mmCIF file of C-alpha atoms and ligand atoms in Angstrom:
data_model
loop_
_atom_site.group_PDB
_atom_site.id
_atom_site.type_symbol
_atom_site.label_atom_id
_atom_site.label_comp_id
_atom_site.label_asym_id
_atom_site.label_seq_id
_atom_site.Cartn_x
_atom_site.Cartn_y
_atom_site.Cartn_z
ATOM 1 C CA MET A 1 -0.248 -0.137 -0.167
ATOM 2 C CA MET A 2 2.330 2.424 1.169
ATOM 3 C CA ILE A 3 5.110 1.648 -1.854
ATOM 4 C CA GLY A 4 2.212 1.836 -4.361
ATOM 5 C CA LEU A 5 1.473 5.332 -2.996
ATOM 6 C CA VAL A 6 5.311 6.331 -2.983
ATOM 7 C CA ILE A 7 5.619 5.084 -6.513
ATOM 8 C CA PHE A 8 2.274 7.000 -7.453
ATOM 9 C CA LEU A 9 3.843 10.094 -6.199
ATOM 10 C CA VAL A 10 7.025 9.895 -7.912
ATOM 11 C CA LEU A 11 5.246 9.178 -10.995
ATOM 12 C CA LEU A 12 3.219 12.491 -10.761
ATOM 13 C CA MET A 13 6.091 14.407 -9.770
ATOM 14 C CA SER A 14 7.961 13.165 -12.729
ATOM 15 C CA LEU A 15 5.148 14.042 -14.899
ATOM 16 C CA GLY A 16 5.384 17.727 -13.370
ATOM 17 C CA LEU A 17 9.044 18.057 -14.150
ATOM 18 C CA PHE A 18 8.486 16.379 -17.478
ATOM 19 C CA ARG A 19 5.530 19.254 -18.523
ATOM 20 C CA HIS A 20 7.670 21.929 -16.275
ATOM 21 C CA ARG A 21 10.726 21.212 -18.925
ATOM 22 C CA TYR A 22 9.225 20.225 -22.193
ATOM 23 C CA GLY A 23 5.754 21.611 -21.780
ATOM 24 C CA ALA A 24 3.862 24.705 -23.394
ATOM 25 C CA LYS A 25 4.113 27.569 -20.626
ATOM 26 C CA PRO A 26 1.894 31.003 -20.734
ATOM 27 C CA VAL A 27 3.600 33.982 -22.036
ATOM 28 C CA VAL A 28 2.157 37.560 -22.790
ATOM 29 C CA ALA A 29 0.847 38.073 -26.046
ATOM 30 C CA GLY A 30 2.486 40.740 -28.691
ATOM 31 C CA VAL A 31 6.224 41.363 -29.588
ATOM 32 C CA ARG A 32 8.866 39.206 -27.828
ATOM 33 C CA HIS A 33 11.407 41.573 -27.243
ATOM 34 C CA GLY A 34 14.664 40.347 -26.613
ATOM 35 C CA GLU A 35 13.990 36.991 -28.181
ATOM 36 C CA ARG A 36 15.453 35.858 -31.276
ATOM 37 C CA VAL A 37 14.956 32.374 -33.327
ATOM 38 C CA PRO A 38 16.276 31.594 -36.605
ATOM 39 C CA HIS A 39 15.080 32.658 -39.759
ATOM 40 C CA ASP A 40 15.693 32.638 -43.567
ATOM 41 C CA ALA A 41 13.172 35.175 -44.669
ATOM 42 C CA GLU A 42 12.177 38.586 -43.440
ATOM 43 C CA PHE A 43 8.910 37.322 -42.669
ATOM 44 C CA GLU A 44 8.159 33.868 -41.641
ATOM 45 C CA LEU A 45 4.408 33.019 -40.125
ATOM 46 C CA TYR A 46 3.695 29.748 -38.272
ATOM 47 C CA ALA A 47 0.754 28.654 -39.186
ATOM 48 C CA ASN A 48 -2.216 26.093 -40.123
ATOM 49 C CA GLY A 49 -4.594 26.515 -43.145
ATOM 50 C CA PHE A 50 -7.409 25.268 -40.767
ATOM 51 C CA SER A 51 -6.468 27.335 -37.803
ATOM 52 C CA HIS A 52 -9.121 30.335 -37.114
ATOM 53 C CA CYS A 53 -6.555 32.690 -35.947
ATOM 54 C CA SER A 54 -3.896 31.679 -38.241
ATOM 55 C CA ARG A 55 -6.618 32.651 -41.075
ATOM 56 C CA LYS A 56 -6.770 35.865 -39.801
ATOM 57 C CA THR A 57 -3.030 36.741 -40.253
ATOM 58 C CA MET A 58 -2.504 35.182 -43.239
ATOM 59 C CA LEU A 59 -5.173 37.683 -44.926
ATOM 60 C CA ALA A 60 -3.644 40.702 -43.119
ATOM 61 C CA LEU A 61 -0.154 39.750 -44.499
ATOM 62 C CA ALA A 62 -2.161 39.289 -48.042
ATOM 63 C CA GLU A 63 -4.182 42.375 -47.982
ATOM 64 C CA ARG A 64 -0.483 44.409 -47.087
ATOM 65 C CA ASP A 65 1.205 42.731 -49.973
ATOM 66 C CA ILE A 66 3.651 41.320 -47.321
ATOM 67 C CA THR A 67 5.670 38.313 -48.931
ATOM 68 C CA PHE A 68 5.978 35.744 -46.104
ATOM 69 C CA ALA A 69 7.465 32.143 -45.884
ATOM 70 C CA TYR A 70 4.714 30.359 -44.756
ATOM 71 C CA ARG A 71 5.959 27.508 -42.011
ATOM 72 C CA HIS A 72 2.654 24.857 -41.919
ATOM 73 C CA VAL A 73 2.524 23.859 -37.938
ATOM 74 C CA ASP A 74 0.158 20.820 -37.649
ATOM 75 C CA LEU A 75 -2.465 20.933 -35.099
ATOM 76 C CA ILE A 76 -3.897 17.795 -33.916
ATOM 77 C CA GLU A 77 -6.784 17.978 -35.791
ATOM 78 C CA THR A 78 -4.604 17.745 -38.812
ATOM 79 C CA GLY A 79 -2.663 14.689 -37.312
ATOM 80 C CA ARG A 80 -0.382 15.896 -34.350
ATOM 81 C CA TYR A 81 0.454 18.577 -31.828
ATOM 82 C CA GLY A 82 3.285 20.375 -34.132
ATOM 83 C CA THR A 83 2.320 23.346 -31.663
ATOM 84 C CA LEU A 84 4.343 21.345 -29.065
ATOM 85 C CA ASP A 85 7.455 20.665 -31.017
ATOM 86 C CA LYS A 86 10.768 22.024 -28.625
ATOM 87 C CA ASP A 87 11.454 24.149 -32.004
ATOM 88 C CA TYR A 88 8.092 25.634 -32.306
ATOM 89 C CA LEU A 89 7.703 26.124 -28.202
ATOM 90 C CA ARG A 90 10.991 28.103 -28.684
ATOM 91 C CA ILE A 91 8.949 30.766 -31.196
ATOM 92 C CA ASN A 92 5.754 30.612 -29.039
ATOM 93 C CA PRO A 93 5.841 28.754 -25.586
ATOM 94 C CA ASN A 94 2.002 29.142 -25.097
ATOM 95 C CA GLY A 95 2.186 26.317 -28.048
ATOM 96 C CA LEU A 96 -0.270 27.795 -29.855
ATOM 97 C CA ILE A 97 -0.446 29.422 -33.287
ATOM 98 C CA PRO A 98 0.060 31.375 -35.514
ATOM 99 C CA ALA A 99 3.241 33.238 -34.879
ATOM 100 C CA LEU A 100 5.033 35.633 -37.081
ATOM 101 C CA VAL A 101 8.752 35.818 -36.798
ATOM 102 C CA HIS A 102 9.676 39.153 -38.381
ATOM 103 C CA LYS A 103 13.672 39.353 -38.880
ATOM 104 C CA GLY A 104 14.081 36.717 -36.053
ATOM 105 C CA VAL A 105 11.974 38.219 -33.442
ATOM 106 C CA PRO A 106 8.737 36.261 -32.690
ATOM 107 C CA ILE A 107 5.483 37.995 -32.555
ATOM 108 C CA ILE A 108 2.482 36.032 -30.696
ATOM 109 C CA ASP A 109 -1.473 36.297 -30.907
ATOM 110 C CA SER A 110 -3.217 36.432 -34.224
ATOM 111 C CA ASP A 111 -4.565 40.185 -33.138
ATOM 112 C CA GLU A 112 -1.132 41.299 -31.951
ATOM 113 C CA ILE A 113 -0.010 40.181 -35.260
ATOM 114 C CA VAL A 114 -2.726 41.711 -37.441
ATOM 115 C CA ASN A 115 -1.831 45.060 -35.274
ATOM 116 C CA TYR A 116 1.682 44.799 -35.958
ATOM 117 C CA ILE A 117 1.346 44.399 -39.598
ATOM 118 C CA THR A 118 -1.461 47.154 -39.841
ATOM 119 C CA THR A 119 0.238 49.624 -37.656
ATOM 120 C CA GLN A 120 3.829 49.316 -37.098
ATOM 121 C CA LEU A 121 5.110 48.116 -40.295
ATOM 122 C CA GLY A 122 3.995 51.170 -42.590
ATOM 123 C CA SER A 123 2.277 50.757 -46.060
ATOM 124 C CA HIS A 124 3.530 47.931 -48.575
ATOM 125 C CA SER A 125 0.595 48.448 -50.541
ATOM 126 C CA GLU A 126 0.245 51.691 -52.806
ATOM 127 C CA ASP A 127 -3.680 51.510 -51.773
ATOM 128 C CA VAL A 128 -3.200 51.992 -48.254
ATOM 129 C CA THR A 129 -2.680 55.275 -47.119
ATOM 130 C CA SER A 130 -3.779 55.013 -43.109
ATOM 131 C CA LEU A 131 -2.296 53.195 -40.419
ATOM 132 C CA GLU A 132 -5.143 54.199 -37.879
ATOM 133 C CA ILE A 133 -7.391 51.419 -37.330
ATOM 134 C CA PRO A 134 -10.717 53.083 -37.822
ATOM 135 C CA GLU A 135 -13.032 52.817 -34.735
ATOM 136 C CA ARG A 136 -15.762 50.198 -36.030
ATOM 137 C CA HIS A 137 -13.098 47.882 -37.478
ATOM 138 C CA ARG A 138 -11.683 47.794 -34.073
ATOM 139 C CA PHE A 139 -15.060 47.256 -32.680
ATOM 140 C CA TRP A 140 -15.226 43.763 -35.074
ATOM 141 C CA ILE A 141 -11.629 42.831 -34.252
ATOM 142 C CA GLU A 142 -12.382 43.034 -30.588
ATOM 143 C CA LYS A 143 -15.772 40.818 -30.908
ATOM 144 C CA CYS A 144 -13.888 38.119 -33.041
ATOM 145 C CA ARG A 145 -10.962 37.807 -30.634
ATOM 146 C CA LEU A 146 -10.386 34.130 -29.329
ATOM 147 C CA ASP A 147 -8.808 34.219 -25.875
ATOM 148 C CA SER A 148 -5.663 32.092 -25.363
ATOM 149 C CA LEU A 149 -6.360 31.187 -21.614
ATOM 150 C CA ASP A 150 -9.997 30.819 -22.079
ATOM 151 C CA PRO A 151 -11.348 30.543 -25.900
ATOM 152 C CA MET A 152 -14.950 29.622 -25.227
ATOM 153 C CA GLY A 153 -15.435 32.741 -22.205
ATOM 154 C CA GLY A 154 -17.508 35.258 -23.152
ATOM 155 C CA ILE A 155 -19.925 34.032 -25.666
ATOM 156 C CA ASP A 156 -22.425 36.633 -25.241
ATOM 157 C CA THR A 157 -20.110 39.377 -26.103
ATOM 158 C CA HIS A 158 -17.504 38.451 -28.243
ATOM 159 C CA LEU A 159 -18.439 36.450 -31.690
ATOM 160 C CA GLY A 160 -15.218 34.744 -31.849
ATOM 161 C CA ALA A 161 -15.581 32.875 -28.574
ATOM 162 C CA CYS A 162 -18.725 31.194 -30.110
ATOM 163 C CA ILE A 163 -16.293 29.781 -33.001
ATOM 164 C CA PRO A 164 -14.699 27.044 -30.755
ATOM 165 C CA GLY A 165 -18.460 25.587 -29.732
ATOM 166 C CA LEU A 166 -19.260 25.555 -32.973
ATOM 167 C CA THR A 167 -16.242 23.811 -34.363
ATOM 168 C CA LEU A 168 -16.960 21.144 -31.995
ATOM 169 C CA PRO A 169 -18.669 18.358 -34.182
ATOM 170 C CA LEU A 170 -16.171 19.235 -37.238
ATOM 171 C CA PHE A 171 -13.123 18.522 -34.399
ATOM 172 C CA ALA A 172 -14.684 15.344 -33.554
ATOM 173 C CA VAL A 173 -15.021 13.919 -36.909
ATOM 174 C CA MET A 174 -11.567 15.139 -37.536
ATOM 175 C CA MET A 175 -10.240 13.353 -34.795
ATOM 176 C CA GLN A 176 -11.229 10.130 -35.729
ATOM 177 C CA SER A 177 -7.997 9.597 -37.849
ATOM 178 C CA VAL A 178 -5.956 10.876 -35.255
ATOM 179 C CA SER A 179 -3.527 8.281 -33.272
ATOM 180 C CA PHE A 180 -4.264 8.182 -29.632
ATOM 181 C CA SER A 181 -0.338 8.584 -28.749
ATOM 182 C CA ALA A 182 -0.685 11.959 -30.487
ATOM 183 C CA LEU A 183 -3.437 12.750 -28.088
ATOM 184 C CA ILE A 184 -1.560 11.282 -25.104
ATOM 185 C CA ARG A 185 1.454 13.758 -25.807
ATOM 186 C CA GLY A 186 -0.711 16.337 -25.839
ATOM 187 C CA LEU A 187 -2.228 15.566 -22.383
ATOM 188 C CA ALA A 188 1.378 15.658 -21.185
ATOM 189 C CA LEU A 189 2.749 19.054 -23.154
ATOM 190 C CA HIS A 190 -0.553 20.972 -23.593
ATOM 191 C CA ASN A 191 -0.950 24.168 -21.292
ATOM 192 C CA ASP A 192 -4.881 23.936 -21.663
ATOM 193 C CA ARG A 193 -5.725 20.339 -20.751
ATOM 194 C CA LYS A 194 -9.583 20.757 -21.412
ATOM 195 C CA ARG A 195 -8.715 21.549 -24.987
ATOM 196 C CA VAL A 196 -7.172 17.979 -25.408
ATOM 197 C CA MET A 197 -9.479 16.289 -23.219
ATOM 198 C CA PHE A 198 -12.597 17.241 -25.393
ATOM 199 C CA PHE A 199 -10.316 15.817 -28.786
ATOM 200 C CA VAL A 200 -9.757 12.410 -26.248
ATOM 201 C CA MET A 201 -13.522 12.144 -25.892
ATOM 202 C CA ALA A 202 -14.289 12.928 -29.442
ATOM 203 C CA ARG A 203 -11.784 9.963 -30.288
ATOM 204 C CA LEU A 204 -13.257 7.469 -28.016
ATOM 205 C CA LEU A 205 -16.858 8.333 -28.631
ATOM 206 C CA GLY A 206 -17.060 9.059 -31.991
ATOM 207 C CA PRO A 207 -18.444 12.346 -33.490
ATOM 208 C CA GLU A 208 -22.247 11.293 -33.131
ATOM 209 C CA ARG A 209 -22.106 10.435 -29.599
ATOM 210 C CA VAL A 210 -19.616 13.244 -28.280
ATOM 211 C CA VAL A 211 -22.074 15.326 -29.479
ATOM 212 C CA THR A 212 -24.773 14.156 -27.128
ATOM 213 C CA VAL A 213 -22.737 14.505 -23.984
ATOM 214 C CA LYS A 214 -24.660 17.267 -21.883
ATOM 215 C CA PRO A 215 -22.275 19.990 -21.331
ATOM 216 C CA ILE A 216 -20.756 19.303 -25.000
ATOM 217 C CA ARG A 217 -24.483 19.802 -26.439
ATOM 218 C CA THR A 218 -25.135 23.079 -24.212
ATOM 219 C CA LEU A 219 -22.041 25.006 -25.004
ATOM 220 C CA ILE A 220 -22.840 23.968 -28.776
ATOM 221 C CA GLU A 221 -26.695 25.105 -28.603
ATOM 222 C CA ARG A 222 -25.348 28.263 -26.532
ATOM 223 C CA SER A 223 -23.081 29.459 -29.193
ATOM 224 C CA ARG A 224 -25.543 28.827 -31.798
ATOM 225 C CA SER A 225 -27.812 31.440 -30.347
ATOM 226 C CA ALA A 226 -25.451 33.937 -29.248
ATOM 227 C CA VAL A 227 -24.194 33.687 -32.907
ATOM 228 C CA ALA A 228 -27.524 34.697 -34.460
ATOM 229 C CA LEU A 229 -27.613 37.870 -31.894
ATOM 230 C CA HIS A 230 -23.870 39.377 -32.920
ATOM 231 C CA LEU A 231 -24.548 38.409 -36.665
ATOM 232 C CA ARG A 232 -27.627 40.992 -35.863
ATOM 233 C CA GLU A 233 -25.499 43.590 -34.644
ATOM 234 C CA LEU A 234 -23.408 43.249 -37.814
ATOM 235 C CA GLU A 235 -26.104 43.405 -40.325
ATOM 236 C CA ARG A 236 -27.100 46.876 -38.459
ATOM 237 C CA HIS A 237 -23.576 47.771 -38.970
ATOM 238 C CA LEU A 238 -23.403 47.091 -42.347
ATOM 239 C CA ALA A 239 -26.535 48.565 -43.167
ATOM 240 C CA GLU A 240 -25.406 51.748 -41.572
ATOM 241 C CA SER A 241 -22.337 51.700 -43.747
ATOM 242 C CA GLU A 242 -24.301 51.020 -46.823
ATOM 243 C CA GLY A 243 -21.674 48.141 -47.525
ATOM 244 C CA PRO A 244 -20.387 45.991 -48.896
ATOM 245 C CA TYR A 245 -17.381 46.467 -46.144
ATOM 246 C CA LEU A 246 -17.780 47.665 -42.584
ATOM 247 C CA THR A 247 -16.980 51.143 -43.242
ATOM 248 C CA GLY A 248 -18.622 51.307 -46.721
ATOM 249 C CA SER A 249 -16.839 50.552 -50.058
ATOM 250 C CA GLU A 250 -13.118 50.678 -48.373
ATOM 251 C CA PHE A 251 -11.817 47.436 -47.338
ATOM 252 C CA GLY A 252 -10.403 47.375 -43.816
ATOM 253 C CA ILE A 253 -8.854 45.160 -41.413
ATOM 254 C CA GLY A 254 -12.191 44.587 -39.290
ATOM 255 C CA ASP A 255 -13.556 42.792 -42.378
ATOM 256 C CA SER A 256 -10.964 39.911 -42.474
ATOM 257 C CA ALA A 257 -11.495 39.173 -39.042
ATOM 258 C CA LEU A 258 -15.054 38.504 -39.896
ATOM 259 C CA SER A 259 -14.310 36.826 -42.804
ATOM 260 C CA VAL A 260 -12.858 34.245 -41.289
ATOM 261 C CA VAL A 261 -15.456 33.754 -38.994
ATOM 262 C CA TYR A 262 -17.744 33.203 -42.161
ATOM 263 C CA LEU A 263 -15.243 30.684 -43.253
ATOM 264 C CA ARG A 264 -15.641 28.996 -39.935
ATOM 265 C CA LEU A 265 -19.388 28.569 -39.688
ATOM 266 C CA GLU A 266 -19.382 27.377 -43.864
ATOM 267 C CA GLU A 267 -17.142 24.469 -43.100
ATOM 268 C CA ALA A 268 -18.534 23.424 -39.870
ATOM 269 C CA GLY A 269 -21.885 23.258 -41.728
ATOM 270 C CA TRP A 270 -23.453 26.232 -39.734
ATOM 271 C CA LEU A 271 -23.513 29.482 -42.034
ATOM 272 C CA ASP A 272 -26.995 28.626 -44.306
ATOM 273 C CA LEU A 273 -28.540 27.649 -40.625
ATOM 274 C CA VAL A 274 -27.544 30.904 -38.525
ATOM 275 C CA CYS A 275 -26.914 33.232 -41.172
ATOM 276 C CA PRO A 276 -29.768 32.567 -44.153
ATOM 277 C CA HIS A 277 -29.725 34.805 -47.236
ATOM 278 C CA ARG A 278 -33.369 36.238 -46.325
ATOM 279 C CA GLU A 279 -32.352 37.719 -43.127
ATOM 280 C CA PHE A 280 -28.832 38.650 -43.172
ATOM 281 C CA PRO A 281 -28.716 39.810 -46.776
ATOM 282 C CA LEU A 282 -26.011 42.166 -45.963
ATOM 283 C CA VAL A 283 -23.898 39.885 -44.045
ATOM 284 C CA ARG A 284 -23.884 37.345 -46.861
ATOM 285 C CA LYS A 285 -23.085 40.338 -49.147
ATOM 286 C CA HIS A 286 -20.158 41.005 -47.114
ATOM 287 C CA TYR A 287 -19.039 37.294 -47.036
ATOM 288 C CA ASP A 288 -19.305 37.372 -51.061
ATOM 289 C CA ALA A 289 -17.219 40.586 -51.237
ATOM 290 C CA LEU A 290 -14.574 39.248 -49.182
ATOM 291 C CA ARG A 291 -14.069 35.944 -50.899
ATOM 292 C CA THR A 292 -13.585 37.776 -54.323
ATOM 293 C CA ARG A 293 -10.559 39.540 -53.001
ATOM 294 C CA ARG A 294 -7.459 38.728 -54.199
ATOM 295 C CA SER A 295 -5.896 37.784 -50.438
ATOM 296 C CA TRP A 296 -8.749 34.904 -50.208
ATOM 297 C CA GLU A 297 -6.280 32.903 -52.526
ATOM 298 C CA VAL A 298 -3.979 32.890 -49.701
ATOM 299 C CA LEU A 299 -6.844 30.635 -47.513
ATOM 300 C CA LEU A 300 -7.144 28.224 -50.565
ATOM 301 C CA ASP A 301 -3.747 27.936 -51.088
ATOM 302 C CA ALA A 302 -2.976 26.984 -47.458
ATOM 303 C CA TYR A 303 -6.533 24.888 -47.028
ATOM 304 C CA PRO A 304 -5.604 21.388 -45.589
ATOM 305 C CA PRO A 305 -7.367 18.632 -47.886
ATOM 306 C CA ARG A 306 -8.338 16.600 -44.726
ATOM 307 C CA VAL A 307 -10.284 19.613 -43.402
ATOM 308 C CA ALA A 308 -12.647 19.562 -46.661
ATOM 309 C CA GLU A 309 -12.881 15.634 -46.543
ATOM 310 C CA ALA A 310 -13.752 16.113 -43.049
ATOM 311 C CA ALA A 311 -16.263 18.779 -43.576
ATOM 312 C CA GLU A 312 -17.925 16.596 -46.668
ATOM 313 C CA LYS A 313 -18.189 13.772 -44.000
ATOM 314 C CA LEU A 314 -19.967 16.256 -41.605
ATOM 315 C CA GLY A 315 -22.022 17.509 -44.019
ATOM 316 C CA GLU A 316 -23.356 13.892 -44.636
ATOM 317 C CA LEU A 317 -23.856 13.148 -40.900
ATOM 318 C CA ALA A 318 -25.639 16.460 -40.582
ATOM 319 C CA THR A 319 -28.265 16.303 -43.159
ATOM 320 C CA ASN A 320 -28.921 12.411 -42.773
ATOM 321 C CA LYS A 321 -32.186 12.785 -40.361
ATOM 322 C CA THR A 322 -31.531 9.396 -38.702
ATOM 323 C CA THR A 323 -28.205 10.760 -37.189
ATOM 324 C CA LYS A 324 -27.750 12.224 -33.819
ATOM 325 C CA MET A 325 -25.543 15.104 -35.646
ATOM 326 C CA ALA A 326 -28.697 15.903 -37.539
ATOM 327 C CA GLY A 327 -30.707 16.417 -34.390
ATOM 328 C CA LEU A 328 -28.255 19.064 -33.374
ATOM 329 C CA PHE A 329 -28.083 21.105 -36.582
ATOM 330 C CA PHE A 330 -31.793 21.131 -37.341
ATOM 331 C CA LEU A 331 -33.402 21.656 -33.583
HETATM 332 N N1 GSH B 1 -5.467 34.390 -29.067
HETATM 333 C C1 GSH B 1 -4.598 33.616 -29.371
HETATM 334 C C2 GSH B 1 -5.385 32.161 -29.763
HETATM 335 C C3 GSH B 1 -4.374 31.312 -30.128
HETATM 336 C C4 GSH B 1 -5.160 29.707 -30.378
HETATM 337 O O1 GSH B 1 -5.978 29.505 -29.869
HETATM 338 N N2 GSH B 1 -4.846 29.491 -31.594
HETATM 339 C C5 GSH B 1 -5.240 28.111 -31.791
HETATM 340 C C6 GSH B 1 -5.510 27.945 -33.268
HETATM 341 S S1 GSH B 1 -6.649 28.974 -33.848
HETATM 342 C C7 GSH B 1 -4.314 26.919 -31.585
HETATM 343 O O2 GSH B 1 -3.130 27.325 -31.408
HETATM 344 N N3 GSH B 1 -4.747 25.523 -31.183
HETATM 345 C C8 GSH B 1 -3.967 24.602 -30.611
HETATM 346 C C9 GSH B 1 -4.222 23.910 -29.320
HETATM 347 O O3 GSH B 1 -5.082 24.272 -28.890
HETATM 348 O O4 GSH B 1 -3.442 22.952 -29.240
HETATM 349 C C10 GSH B 1 -4.684 34.207 -31.029
HETATM 350 O O5 GSH B 1 -5.467 34.936 -31.560
HETATM 351 O O6 GSH B 1 -3.696 33.974 -31.676
#
């Protein structure tokens, strides 16, 4: 009995030491002044084409005509925790993407990166005349924020906080092709074990059963109701600006924060349900306008094929009236 307890405590301490030495750790968002990491290009973006936050930064760089080296980092959804690799943790000890490396100096957190690109770098494009981010754009950038420590906190105030909940069904489908060993590595090294636990549950239960687990279902339903309210506010703002963009005919950086929300709602099977054309004509026009911009190509180029496959599979489950998934989408 005593020996068992000692072995348990030793194992627990070893795991703690292992996490402390090799795991992700919280660090403050922004420019990591004083840090230098190896680099080849002036701008290197560590990102993943499925990551909502990465997409914001890719669009911001493309809109500013900044050439960057794209460094793909795997997420567990695309196969493994590349975010927890030793070399990546040197760039972002949080173990989250995206991170921009500018002349060897890391900048972490998507909104900090967008702010840096927009206000600190000057204009690389002839069309861009102002470095000030207008108030309406700042409003929506803030609304679309995804908190690093509590990504689903503030569903009622933040559109961005509704995104993880609404992506849970898609995450669950993607988990089916992920190995258990990759998930266990996440449990050992990730900074936020709640995130990893959901993936473990989804892997064990499968997409159809995991969405029936009460707290998960409640979270998805709350996110769905809240998103509709945020979109109503957006529809009003677009009516005021006379569109197609937030402040009228000129595109601004807040527009790209919203475009990645639309893309996520679409690939996760929600767009037509929470944002139908007849109720949200201006929001839909906004999305259409954003998709025709040249910057959109950067997202298409980086789009991982396994996301498209999973989105198709989810679409089949959600529209097959005999599945539990359909019950979630078509209440
Ligand atoms: N506030 C951060 C949030 C970063 C974040 O949560 N990134 C997600 C992808 S959108 C991530 O790295 N997830 C990996 C994981 O949780 O293991 C930002 O805006 O960059």
